[in-house]
Amino acid sequence: MAAILQREAVPLSRVFRNLPDGLDANVQRTPAKSREDRYQTVEELRRDLLNLRIEDGARIADART
């Protein structure tokens, strides 16, 4: 429990290669320690993920390949 509160999450790009640019930043923002750094609503996260998908021309689900 203490580790969750004290350490930053491992970036997805360290686990999965070929992720769309920007996906790491969106995912890292989700569990941010500071309230100001986190998404305030699921709709904000949804909007950013949809914009990311459009900008990169890639489906997020395809990033694992």
Tab-separated table of N, CA and C in Angstrom:
chain	number	residue	atom	x	y	z
A	1	MET	N	0.824	-1.182	0.000
A	1	MET	CA	0.000	0.000	0.000
A	1	MET	C	0.876	1.256	0.000
A	2	ALA	N	1.925	1.260	0.795
A	2	ALA	CA	2.813	2.425	0.851
A	2	ALA	C	3.469	2.681	-0.500
A	3	ALA	N	3.835	1.617	-1.201
A	3	ALA	CA	4.472	1.774	-2.510
A	3	ALA	C	3.537	2.471	-3.492
A	4	ILE	N	2.276	2.156	-3.437
A	4	ILE	CA	1.300	2.787	-4.326
A	4	ILE	C	1.242	4.287	-4.071
A	5	LEU	N	1.307	4.653	-2.824
A	5	LEU	CA	1.219	6.066	-2.464
A	5	LEU	C	2.504	6.834	-2.742
A	6	GLN	N	3.646	6.150	-2.708
A	6	GLN	CA	4.928	6.840	-2.798
A	6	GLN	C	5.598	6.768	-4.164
A	7	ARG	N	5.350	5.739	-4.921
A	7	ARG	CA	6.036	5.552	-6.204
A	7	ARG	C	5.127	5.900	-7.374
A	8	GLU	N	5.779	6.331	-8.445
A	8	GLU	CA	5.057	6.576	-9.686
A	8	GLU	C	4.849	5.242	-10.402
A	9	ALA	N	3.783	5.152	-11.161
A	9	ALA	CA	3.500	3.941	-11.930
A	9	ALA	C	4.535	3.776	-13.046
A	10	VAL	N	4.806	2.546	-13.410
A	10	VAL	CA	5.721	2.250	-14.514
A	10	VAL	C	5.042	2.681	-15.815
A	11	PRO	N	5.719	3.472	-16.634
A	11	PRO	CA	5.125	3.905	-17.901
A	11	PRO	C	4.813	2.714	-18.808
A	12	LEU	N	3.695	2.795	-19.508
A	12	LEU	CA	3.307	1.722	-20.428
A	12	LEU	C	4.372	1.462	-21.481
A	13	SER	N	5.066	2.502	-21.897
A	13	SER	CA	6.074	2.341	-22.953
A	13	SER	C	7.228	1.444	-22.521
A	14	ARG	N	7.388	1.252	-21.237
A	14	ARG	CA	8.419	0.317	-20.759
A	14	ARG	C	7.949	-1.126	-20.886
A	15	VAL	N	6.655	-1.329	-20.923
A	15	VAL	CA	6.092	-2.673	-20.993
A	15	VAL	C	5.693	-3.024	-22.426
A	16	PHE	N	5.072	-2.075	-23.113
A	16	PHE	CA	4.594	-2.292	-24.478
A	16	PHE	C	5.342	-1.379	-25.438
A	17	ARG	N	5.808	-1.936	-26.521
A	17	ARG	CA	6.467	-1.147	-27.562
A	17	ARG	C	5.414	-0.729	-28.586
A	18	ASN	N	5.768	0.216	-29.409
A	18	ASN	CA	4.914	0.674	-30.510
A	18	ASN	C	3.607	1.314	-30.051
A	19	LEU	N	3.628	1.969	-28.920
A	19	LEU	CA	2.432	2.680	-28.472
A	19	LEU	C	2.287	3.976	-29.260
A	20	PRO	N	1.054	4.398	-29.498
A	20	PRO	CA	0.876	5.700	-30.145
A	20	PRO	C	1.511	6.800	-29.296
A	21	ASP	N	2.105	7.794	-29.955
A	21	ASP	CA	2.687	8.929	-29.236
A	21	ASP	C	1.615	9.569	-28.362
A	22	GLY	N	1.963	9.879	-27.155
A	22	GLY	CA	1.037	10.550	-26.253
A	22	GLY	C	0.229	9.638	-25.362
A	23	LEU	N	0.117	8.363	-25.713
A	23	LEU	CA	-0.691	7.458	-24.891
A	23	LEU	C	-0.111	7.331	-23.492
A	24	ASP	N	1.200	7.238	-23.401
A	24	ASP	CA	1.857	7.145	-22.093
A	24	ASP	C	1.449	8.312	-21.194
A	25	ALA	N	1.487	9.512	-21.742
A	25	ALA	CA	1.146	10.702	-20.951
A	25	ALA	C	-0.297	10.652	-20.472
A	26	ASN	N	-1.203	10.213	-21.338
A	26	ASN	CA	-2.608	10.113	-20.946
A	26	ASN	C	-2.798	9.100	-19.827
A	27	VAL	N	-2.159	7.963	-19.956
A	27	VAL	CA	-2.314	6.910	-18.948
A	27	VAL	C	-1.643	7.316	-17.640
A	28	GLN	N	-0.471	7.939	-17.711
A	28	GLN	CA	0.227	8.370	-16.494
A	28	GLN	C	-0.571	9.429	-15.732
A	29	ARG	N	-1.321	10.217	-16.448
A	29	ARG	CA	-2.116	11.272	-15.810
A	29	ARG	C	-3.275	10.694	-14.995
A	30	THR	N	-3.767	9.540	-15.368
A	30	THR	CA	-4.939	8.951	-14.721
A	30	THR	C	-4.739	8.699	-13.227
A	31	PRO	N	-3.650	8.054	-12.790
A	31	PRO	CA	-3.474	7.826	-11.344
A	31	PRO	C	-2.563	8.856	-10.667
A	32	ALA	N	-2.417	10.037	-11.254
A	32	ALA	CA	-1.502	11.045	-10.696
A	32	ALA	C	-1.801	11.314	-9.225
A	33	LYS	N	-0.743	11.539	-8.470
A	33	LYS	CA	-0.886	11.777	-7.025
A	33	LYS	C	-1.632	13.084	-6.739
A	34	SER	N	-1.301	14.117	-7.475
A	34	SER	CA	-1.911	15.428	-7.270
A	34	SER	C	-3.256	15.516	-7.982
A	35	ARG	N	-4.244	15.993	-7.297
A	35	ARG	CA	-5.581	16.127	-7.873
A	35	ARG	C	-5.558	17.010	-9.126
A	36	GLU	N	-4.752	18.058	-9.100
A	36	GLU	CA	-4.667	18.972	-10.240
A	36	GLU	C	-4.082	18.295	-11.480
A	37	ASP	N	-3.262	17.281	-11.280
A	37	ASP	CA	-2.625	16.578	-12.393
A	37	ASP	C	-3.493	15.467	-12.979
A	38	ARG	N	-4.506	15.035	-12.241
A	38	ARG	CA	-5.373	13.939	-12.696
A	38	ARG	C	-6.490	14.462	-13.588
A	39	TYR	N	-7.058	13.553	-14.366
A	39	TYR	CA	-8.281	13.880	-15.090
A	39	TYR	C	-9.371	14.112	-14.057
A	40	GLN	N	-10.165	15.133	-14.262
A	40	GLN	CA	-11.234	15.437	-13.323
A	40	GLN	C	-12.492	14.629	-13.616
A	41	THR	N	-12.645	14.223	-14.872
A	41	THR	CA	-13.805	13.409	-15.252
A	41	THR	C	-13.368	12.337	-16.246
A	42	VAL	N	-14.170	11.313	-16.351
A	42	VAL	CA	-13.917	10.262	-17.343
A	42	VAL	C	-14.080	10.843	-18.741
A	43	GLU	N	-14.961	11.804	-18.879
A	43	GLU	CA	-15.167	12.437	-20.186
A	43	GLU	C	-13.890	13.131	-20.672
A	44	GLU	N	-13.134	13.754	-19.771
A	44	GLU	CA	-11.852	14.368	-20.151
A	44	GLU	C	-10.885	13.314	-20.682
A	45	LEU	N	-10.799	12.195	-19.989
A	45	LEU	CA	-9.927	11.100	-20.423
A	45	LEU	C	-10.388	10.569	-21.772
A	46	ARG	N	-11.667	10.356	-21.902
A	46	ARG	CA	-12.241	9.855	-23.158
A	46	ARG	C	-11.897	10.789	-24.319
A	47	ARG	N	-12.077	12.081	-24.116
A	47	ARG	CA	-11.790	13.079	-25.152
A	47	ARG	C	-10.324	13.005	-25.581
A	48	ASP	N	-9.423	12.958	-24.606
A	48	ASP	CA	-7.997	12.906	-24.933
A	48	ASP	C	-7.625	11.621	-25.662
A	49	LEU	N	-8.209	10.509	-25.254
A	49	LEU	CA	-7.914	9.240	-25.929
A	49	LEU	C	-8.451	9.238	-27.355
A	50	LEU	N	-9.640	9.796	-27.549
A	50	LEU	CA	-10.191	9.879	-28.908
A	50	LEU	C	-9.352	10.807	-29.781
A	51	ASN	N	-8.917	11.933	-29.230
A	51	ASN	CA	-8.057	12.854	-29.982
A	51	ASN	C	-6.734	12.193	-30.329
A	52	LEU	N	-6.197	11.446	-29.410
A	52	LEU	CA	-4.945	10.733	-29.640
A	52	LEU	C	-5.110	9.742	-30.783
A	53	ARG	N	-6.191	9.030	-30.768
A	53	ARG	CA	-6.462	8.041	-31.812
A	53	ARG	C	-6.562	8.709	-33.180
A	54	ILE	N	-7.221	9.845	-33.228
A	54	ILE	CA	-7.386	10.555	-34.491
A	54	ILE	C	-6.054	11.122	-34.974
A	55	GLU	N	-5.291	11.756	-34.077
A	55	GLU	CA	-4.020	12.371	-34.450
A	55	GLU	C	-3.007	11.351	-34.942
A	56	ASP	N	-2.938	10.228	-34.285
A	56	ASP	CA	-1.940	9.222	-34.639
A	56	ASP	C	-2.403	8.303	-35.755
A	57	GLY	N	-3.681	8.331	-36.071
A	57	GLY	CA	-4.189	7.442	-37.097
A	57	GLY	C	-4.064	5.989	-36.698
A	58	ALA	N	-4.066	5.730	-35.409
A	58	ALA	CA	-3.901	4.363	-34.910
A	58	ALA	C	-4.986	4.055	-33.898
A	59	ARG	N	-5.362	2.817	-33.845
A	59	ARG	CA	-6.300	2.379	-32.814
A	59	ARG	C	-5.504	2.009	-31.582
A	60	ILE	N	-5.951	2.472	-30.437
A	60	ILE	CA	-5.243	2.180	-29.195
A	60	ILE	C	-5.167	0.676	-28.968
A	61	ALA	N	-6.198	-0.036	-29.335
A	61	ALA	CA	-6.208	-1.483	-29.141
A	61	ALA	C	-5.125	-2.170	-29.967
A	62	ASP	N	-4.703	-1.558	-31.064
A	62	ASP	CA	-3.681	-2.150	-31.923
A	62	ASP	C	-2.267	-1.909	-31.413
A	63	ALA	N	-2.118	-1.143	-30.364
A	63	ALA	CA	-0.790	-0.776	-29.876
A	63	ALA	C	0.006	-1.962	-29.358
A	64	ARG	N	-0.648	-3.040	-29.016
A	64	ARG	CA	0.057	-4.208	-28.478
A	64	ARG	C	0.840	-4.954	-29.537
A	65	THR	N	0.541	-4.745	-30.788
A	65	THR	CA	1.216	-5.498	-31.855
A	65	THR	C	2.511	-4.876	-32.267
